PDB file of C-alpha atoms in Angstrom:
ATOM      1  CA  MET A   1     103.725 -50.186  66.507  1.00  0.00           C
ATOM      2  CA  SER A   2     104.569 -48.406  63.534  1.00  0.00           C
ATOM      3  CA  LEU A   3     102.240 -46.588  61.532  1.00  0.00           C
ATOM      4  CA  GLU A   4     102.792 -48.540  58.615  1.00  0.00           C
ATOM      5  CA  LYS A   5     101.859 -51.686  60.554  1.00  0.00           C
ATOM      6  CA  LEU A   6      98.910 -50.079  62.125  1.00  0.00           C
ATOM      7  CA  ALA A   7      97.773 -49.019  58.670  1.00  0.00           C
ATOM      8  CA  LYS A   8      98.049 -52.553  57.298  1.00  0.00           C
ATOM      9  CA  ASP A   9      96.289 -54.054  60.529  1.00  0.00           C
ATOM     10  CA  ILE A  10      93.426 -51.627  59.911  1.00  0.00           C
ATOM     11  CA  ALA A  11      93.448 -52.532  56.270  1.00  0.00           C
ATOM     12  CA  ALA A  12      93.364 -56.079  56.987  1.00  0.00           C
ATOM     13  CA  GLU A  13      90.836 -55.648  59.568  1.00  0.00           C
ATOM     14  CA  ALA A  14      88.677 -53.582  57.186  1.00  0.00           C
ATOM     15  CA  ALA A  15      89.200 -56.179  54.290  1.00  0.00           C
ATOM     16  CA  LYS A  16      88.152 -58.954  56.741  1.00  0.00           C
ATOM     17  CA  GLU A  17      85.024 -56.834  57.857  1.00  0.00           C
ATOM     18  CA  ALA A  18      84.329 -55.998  54.185  1.00  0.00           C
ATOM     19  CA  GLU A  19      84.612 -59.656  53.249  1.00  0.00           C
ATOM     20  CA  ALA A  20      82.250 -60.596  56.126  1.00  0.00           C
ATOM     21  CA  ILE A  21      79.790 -57.941  54.852  1.00  0.00           C
ATOM     22  CA  ILE A  22      80.049 -59.079  51.339  1.00  0.00           C
ATOM     23  CA  SER A  23      79.575 -62.653  52.316  1.00  0.00           C
ATOM     24  CA  GLU A  24      76.581 -61.787  54.485  1.00  0.00           C
ATOM     25  CA  ALA A  25      75.178 -59.588  51.596  1.00  0.00           C
ATOM     26  CA  LYS A  26      75.724 -62.398  49.149  1.00  0.00           C
ATOM     27  CA  ALA A  27      73.741 -64.864  51.447  1.00  0.00           C
ATOM     28  CA  GLN A  28      70.945 -62.426  52.018  1.00  0.00           C
ATOM     29  CA  ALA A  29      70.659 -61.845  48.330  1.00  0.00           C
ATOM     30  CA  ALA A  30      70.646 -65.551  47.715  1.00  0.00           C
ATOM     31  CA  ASN A  31      67.788 -65.981  50.411  1.00  0.00           C
ATOM     32  CA  ILE A  32      66.029 -63.011  48.670  1.00  0.00           C
ATOM     33  CA  ALA A  33      66.380 -64.388  45.313  1.00  0.00           C
ATOM     34  CA  SER A  34      65.214 -67.818  46.532  1.00  0.00           C
ATOM     35  CA  GLU A  35      62.258 -66.400  48.356  1.00  0.00           C
ATOM     36  CA  THR A  36      61.310 -64.289  45.255  1.00  0.00           C
ATOM     37  CA  GLU A  37      61.531 -67.374  43.032  1.00  0.00           C
ATOM     38  CA  LYS A  38      59.230 -69.261  45.468  1.00  0.00           C
ATOM     39  CA  GLN A  39      56.837 -66.399  45.338  1.00  0.00           C
ATOM     40  CA  VAL A  40      56.978 -66.159  41.635  1.00  0.00           C
ATOM     41  CA  GLU A  41      56.344 -70.052  41.395  1.00  0.00           C
ATOM     42  CA  ALA A  42      53.442 -69.744  43.814  1.00  0.00           C
ATOM     43  CA  HIS A  43      51.890 -66.876  42.012  1.00  0.00           C
ATOM     44  CA  LYS A  44      52.398 -68.540  38.677  1.00  0.00           C
ATOM     45  CA  THR A  45      50.655 -71.875  39.955  1.00  0.00           C
ATOM     46  CA  SER A  46      47.706 -69.908  41.534  1.00  0.00           C
ATOM     47  CA  THR A  47      47.479 -68.027  38.298  1.00  0.00           C
ATOM     48  CA  LEU A  48      47.525 -71.245  36.383  1.00  0.00           C
ATOM     49  CA  SER A  49      45.061 -72.810  38.874  1.00  0.00           C
ATOM     50  CA  GLY A  50      42.796 -69.615  38.496  1.00  0.00           C
ATOM     51  CA  SER A  51      43.053 -70.097  34.693  1.00  0.00           C
ATOM     52  CA  ASP A  52      42.393 -73.751  34.738  1.00  0.00           C
ATOM     53  CA  ILE A  53      39.300 -73.020  37.170  1.00  0.00           C
ATOM     54  CA  GLU A  54      38.126 -70.255  34.771  1.00  0.00           C
ATOM     55  CA  ALA A  55      38.634 -72.654  31.732  1.00  0.00           C
ATOM     56  CA  ALA A  56      36.809 -75.405  33.453  1.00  0.00           C
ATOM     57  CA  GLN A  57      33.947 -72.974  34.342  1.00  0.00           C
ATOM     58  CA  ILE A  58      33.611 -71.616  30.864  1.00  0.00           C
ATOM     59  CA  ALA A  59      33.613 -75.253  29.439  1.00  0.00           C
ATOM     60  CA  LYS A  60      30.840 -76.093  31.907  1.00  0.00           C
ATOM     61  CA  GLU A  61      28.892 -72.962  30.958  1.00  0.00           C
ATOM     62  CA  SER A  62      29.375 -73.948  27.208  1.00  0.00           C
ATOM     63  CA  VAL A  63      28.203 -77.312  27.640  1.00  0.00           C
ATOM     64  CA  ALA A  64      24.946 -76.189  29.627  1.00  0.00           C
ATOM     65  CA  SER A  65      24.370 -73.488  27.069  1.00  0.00           C
ATOM     66  CA  ALA A  66      24.674 -76.107  24.243  1.00  0.00           C
ATOM     67  CA  ARG A  67      22.234 -78.503  26.147  1.00  0.00           C
ATOM     68  CA  GLN A  68      19.814 -75.714  26.702  1.00  0.00           C
ATOM     69  CA  MET A  69      19.847 -74.737  22.979  1.00  0.00           C
ATOM     70  CA  ASN A  70      19.342 -78.427  21.944  1.00  0.00           C
ATOM     71  CA  GLN A  71      16.523 -78.782  24.379  1.00  0.00           C
ATOM     72  CA  LYS A  72      15.041 -75.524  22.841  1.00  0.00           C
ATOM     73  CA  ASP A  73      15.397 -76.954  19.460  1.00  0.00           C
ATOM     74  CA  VAL A  74      13.884 -80.335  20.473  1.00  0.00           C
ATOM     75  CA  LEU A  75      10.797 -78.539  22.021  1.00  0.00           C
ATOM     76  CA  VAL A  76      10.459 -76.187  18.823  1.00  0.00           C
ATOM     77  CA  ALA A  77      10.584 -79.311  16.663  1.00  0.00           C
ATOM     78  CA  ARG A  78       8.050 -81.105  18.748  1.00  0.00           C
ATOM     79  CA  ARG A  79       5.800 -77.953  18.860  1.00  0.00           C
ATOM     80  CA  GLU A  80       6.174 -77.864  14.980  1.00  0.00           C
ATOM     81  CA  GLU A  81       5.095 -81.443  14.819  1.00  0.00           C
ATOM     82  CA  ILE A  82       2.057 -81.116  16.996  1.00  0.00           C
ATOM     83  CA  ASP A  83       0.986 -78.080  14.943  1.00  0.00           C
ATOM     84  CA  ILE A  84       1.514 -80.116  11.745  1.00  0.00           C
ATOM     85  CA  THR A  85      -0.618 -82.929  13.188  1.00  0.00           C
ATOM     86  CA  LEU A  86      -3.384 -80.518  14.356  1.00  0.00           C
ATOM     87  CA  GLU A  87      -3.406 -79.008  11.065  1.00  0.00           C
ATOM     88  CA  ALA A  88      -3.856 -82.326   9.321  1.00  0.00           C
ATOM     89  CA  ILE A  89      -6.651 -83.135  11.483  1.00  0.00           C
ATOM     90  CA  ARG A  90      -8.273 -79.673  10.760  1.00  0.00           C
ATOM     91  CA  SER A  91      -7.834 -80.522   7.101  1.00  0.00           C
ATOM     92  CA  LYS A  92      -9.463 -83.999   7.314  1.00  0.00           C
ATOM     93  CA  LEU A  93     -12.424 -82.424   9.203  1.00  0.00           C
ATOM     94  CA  GLY A  94     -12.810 -79.498   6.766  1.00  0.00           C
ATOM     95  CA  ASP A  95     -13.031 -82.017   3.738  1.00  0.00           C
ATOM     96  CA  PRO A  96     -16.511 -82.491   2.439  1.00  0.00           C
ATOM     97  CA  LYS A  97     -15.753 -86.079   1.689  1.00  0.00           C
ATOM     98  CA  LEU A  98     -14.848 -86.833   5.251  1.00  0.00           C
ATOM     99  CA  THR A  99     -16.073 -90.445   6.044  1.00  0.00           C
ATOM    100  CA  LYS A 100     -19.075 -90.477   8.340  1.00  0.00           C
ATOM    101  CA  ARG A 101     -19.631 -86.525   8.008  1.00  0.00           C
ATOM    102  CA  SER A 102     -23.277 -87.276   7.650  1.00  0.00           C
ATOM    103  CA  ALA A 103     -23.426 -89.564  10.760  1.00  0.00           C
ATOM    104  CA  LEU A 104     -21.580 -86.890  12.836  1.00  0.00           C
ATOM    105  CA  LEU A 105     -24.025 -84.168  11.815  1.00  0.00           C
ATOM    106  CA  ASP A 106     -26.950 -86.407  12.650  1.00  0.00           C
ATOM    107  CA  SER A 107     -25.388 -87.047  16.049  1.00  0.00           C
ATOM    108  CA  MET A 108     -24.771 -83.468  16.816  1.00  0.00           C
ATOM    109  CA  LEU A 109     -28.347 -82.536  15.706  1.00  0.00           C
ATOM    110  CA  LYS A 110     -29.831 -85.154  17.991  1.00  0.00           C
ATOM    111  CA  GLU A 111     -27.627 -83.670  20.933  1.00  0.00           C
ATOM    112  CA  ALA A 112     -28.800 -80.170  19.926  1.00  0.00           C
ATOM    113  CA  LYS A 113     -32.419 -81.065  19.813  1.00  0.00           C
ATOM    114  CA  SER A 114     -32.228 -82.497  23.341  1.00  0.00           C
ATOM    115  CA  GLU A 115     -30.325 -79.484  24.764  1.00  0.00           C
ATOM    116  CA  SER A 116     -32.120 -76.674  23.104  1.00  0.00           C
ATOM    117  CA  SER A 117     -35.464 -75.085  24.047  1.00  0.00           C
ATOM    118  CA  GLY A 118     -37.684 -72.649  22.384  1.00  0.00           C
ATOM    119  CA  LYS A 119     -37.337 -71.194  18.852  1.00  0.00           C
ATOM    120  CA  MET A 120     -33.577 -71.573  17.757  1.00  0.00           C
ATOM    121  CA  THR A 121     -31.909 -70.593  14.627  1.00  0.00           C
ATOM    122  CA  LEU A 122     -29.227 -72.901  13.139  1.00  0.00           C
ATOM    123  CA  LEU A 123     -26.254 -71.274  11.566  1.00  0.00           C
ATOM    124  CA  PRO A 124     -24.606 -73.964   9.409  1.00  0.00           C
ATOM    125  CA  ALA A 125     -21.096 -74.251   8.421  1.00  0.00           C
ATOM    126  CA  SER A 126     -21.127 -73.352   4.843  1.00  0.00           C
ATOM    127  CA  ILE A 127     -19.539 -76.726   3.964  1.00  0.00           C
ATOM    128  CA  ASP A 128     -22.568 -78.459   5.611  1.00  0.00           C
ATOM    129  CA  LYS A 129     -25.433 -75.933   4.800  1.00  0.00           C
ATOM    130  CA  ALA A 130     -27.171 -78.157   2.126  1.00  0.00           C
ATOM    131  CA  ALA A 131     -27.030 -81.439   4.237  1.00  0.00           C
ATOM    132  CA  LEU A 132     -28.198 -79.344   7.465  1.00  0.00           C
ATOM    133  CA  GLU A 133     -31.053 -77.661   5.473  1.00  0.00           C
ATOM    134  CA  GLN A 134     -32.488 -81.210   4.753  1.00  0.00           C
ATOM    135  CA  LYS A 135     -31.856 -82.668   8.180  1.00  0.00           C
ATOM    136  CA  ALA A 136     -32.505 -79.699  10.669  1.00  0.00           C
ATOM    137  CA  GLY A 137     -36.337 -80.081  10.962  1.00  0.00           C
ATOM    138  CA  GLY A 138     -37.550 -77.889  13.921  1.00  0.00           C
ATOM    139  CA  PHE A 139     -34.828 -75.290  13.430  1.00  0.00           C
ATOM    140  CA  LYS A 140     -34.979 -72.036  11.411  1.00  0.00           C
ATOM    141  CA  ILE A 141     -31.787 -72.089   9.035  1.00  0.00           C
ATOM    142  CA  GLY A 142     -29.808 -68.708   9.202  1.00  0.00           C
ATOM    143  CA  ALA A 143     -26.618 -67.486   7.664  1.00  0.00           C
ATOM    144  CA  SER A 144     -23.674 -69.738   6.885  1.00  0.00           C
ATOM    145  CA  ILE A 145     -20.765 -69.495   9.196  1.00  0.00           C
ATOM    146  CA  ASP A 146     -17.024 -70.035   8.756  1.00  0.00           C
ATOM    147  CA  ALA A 147     -16.223 -73.476  10.333  1.00  0.00           C
ATOM    148  CA  LEU A 148     -14.694 -76.791   9.554  1.00  0.00           C
ATOM    149  CA  GLY A 149     -18.220 -78.241   9.652  1.00  0.00           C
ATOM    150  CA  GLY A 150     -21.328 -78.558  12.104  1.00  0.00           C
ATOM    151  CA  PHE A 151     -23.409 -75.560  13.211  1.00  0.00           C
ATOM    152  CA  ILE A 152     -24.281 -73.201  15.899  1.00  0.00           C
ATOM    153  CA  LEU A 153     -27.675 -72.816  17.569  1.00  0.00           C
ATOM    154  CA  VAL A 154     -28.722 -69.186  18.629  1.00  0.00           C
ATOM    155  CA  ALA A 155     -31.842 -68.426  20.809  1.00  0.00           C
ATOM    156  CA  GLU A 156     -34.333 -66.080  18.985  1.00  0.00           C
ATOM    157  CA  ASP A 157     -33.466 -63.499  21.477  1.00  0.00           C
ATOM    158  CA  GLU A 158     -29.638 -64.352  21.052  1.00  0.00           C
ATOM    159  CA  SER A 159     -29.469 -64.944  24.869  1.00  0.00           C
ATOM    160  CA  ILE A 160     -28.247 -68.426  24.195  1.00  0.00           C
ATOM    161  CA  ARG A 161     -25.650 -69.629  21.805  1.00  0.00           C
ATOM    162  CA  LEU A 162     -24.753 -73.408  21.550  1.00  0.00           C
ATOM    163  CA  ASP A 163     -21.723 -74.324  19.541  1.00  0.00           C
ATOM    164  CA  TYR A 164     -21.757 -77.585  17.683  1.00  0.00           C
ATOM    165  CA  THR A 165     -19.082 -76.870  15.055  1.00  0.00           C
ATOM    166  CA  PHE A 166     -16.332 -79.313  14.259  1.00  0.00           C
ATOM    167  CA  ASP A 167     -13.854 -76.513  15.460  1.00  0.00           C
ATOM    168  CA  ASN A 168     -15.255 -76.455  19.007  1.00  0.00           C
ATOM    169  CA  ARG A 169     -15.454 -80.112  19.333  1.00  0.00           C
ATOM    170  CA  LEU A 170     -11.839 -80.543  17.908  1.00  0.00           C
ATOM    171  CA  GLU A 171     -10.599 -78.040  20.507  1.00  0.00           C
ATOM    172  CA  GLU A 172     -12.150 -79.874  23.334  1.00  0.00           C
ATOM    173  CA  VAL A 173     -10.981 -83.209  22.349  1.00  0.00           C
ATOM    174  CA  TRP A 174      -7.440 -81.753  21.370  1.00  0.00           C
ATOM    175  CA  THR A 175      -7.144 -80.294  24.826  1.00  0.00           C
ATOM    176  CA  GLU A 176      -8.132 -83.412  26.525  1.00  0.00           C
ATOM    177  CA  SER A 177      -5.925 -85.687  24.365  1.00  0.00           C
ATOM    178  CA  LEU A 178      -2.743 -83.631  23.934  1.00  0.00           C
ATOM    179  CA  GLY A 179      -0.914 -85.841  26.434  1.00  0.00           C
ATOM    180  CA  ASP A 180      -1.907 -88.954  24.383  1.00  0.00           C
ATOM    181  CA  VAL A 181      -1.042 -87.291  21.318  1.00  0.00           C
ATOM    182  CA  THR A 182       2.329 -86.292  22.508  1.00  0.00           C
ATOM    183  CA  ARG A 183       3.071 -89.855  23.833  1.00  0.00           C
ATOM    184  CA  THR A 184       1.971 -91.253  20.387  1.00  0.00           C
ATOM    185  CA  LEU A 185       4.257 -88.764  18.350  1.00  0.00           C
ATOM    186  CA  PHE A 186       7.259 -88.942  20.676  1.00  0.00           C
ATOM    187  CA  GLY A 187       6.930 -92.271  22.626  1.00  0.00           C
ATOM    188  CA  GLU A 188       6.877 -90.604  25.997  1.00  0.00           C
TER     189      GLU A 188
END
């Protein structure tokens, strides 16, 4: 064999090997590219899924927050309506022209006479002072008090204090009847 032929054979063999290596490298590159694409797609999908999940969570939180704000607004509005109702009742009770005011005072005086003992001073609401001065036989009349109506009885030694004011009665009745008031106002 001649050197020339040997060189050609070696060159041909090297070319074949190079072609095989290049072919194998291209195949590996294609596999790597394909695998990378799959990973990119998987990452993209998981990122989108994560974003979708996060968006859904934010939407749920926004709806929950809006509901909570609406509930709070409803409660505040109801509270305001209840306060307006109570103030309207106070206004009526504090009106000197209240129907049956005299009958209420008579009833409270009767109750006071049956519950009191010893010498007691009647402290009238300024609005009812004149009427109570005429009706309150048996009680010493003291200084006027600030109240919607009625009176307070105080023992001579100030150890006993009986509250017959409209304010006190309203507070007792209001507390007992608040559920009924709420049902009447809001239909619940």
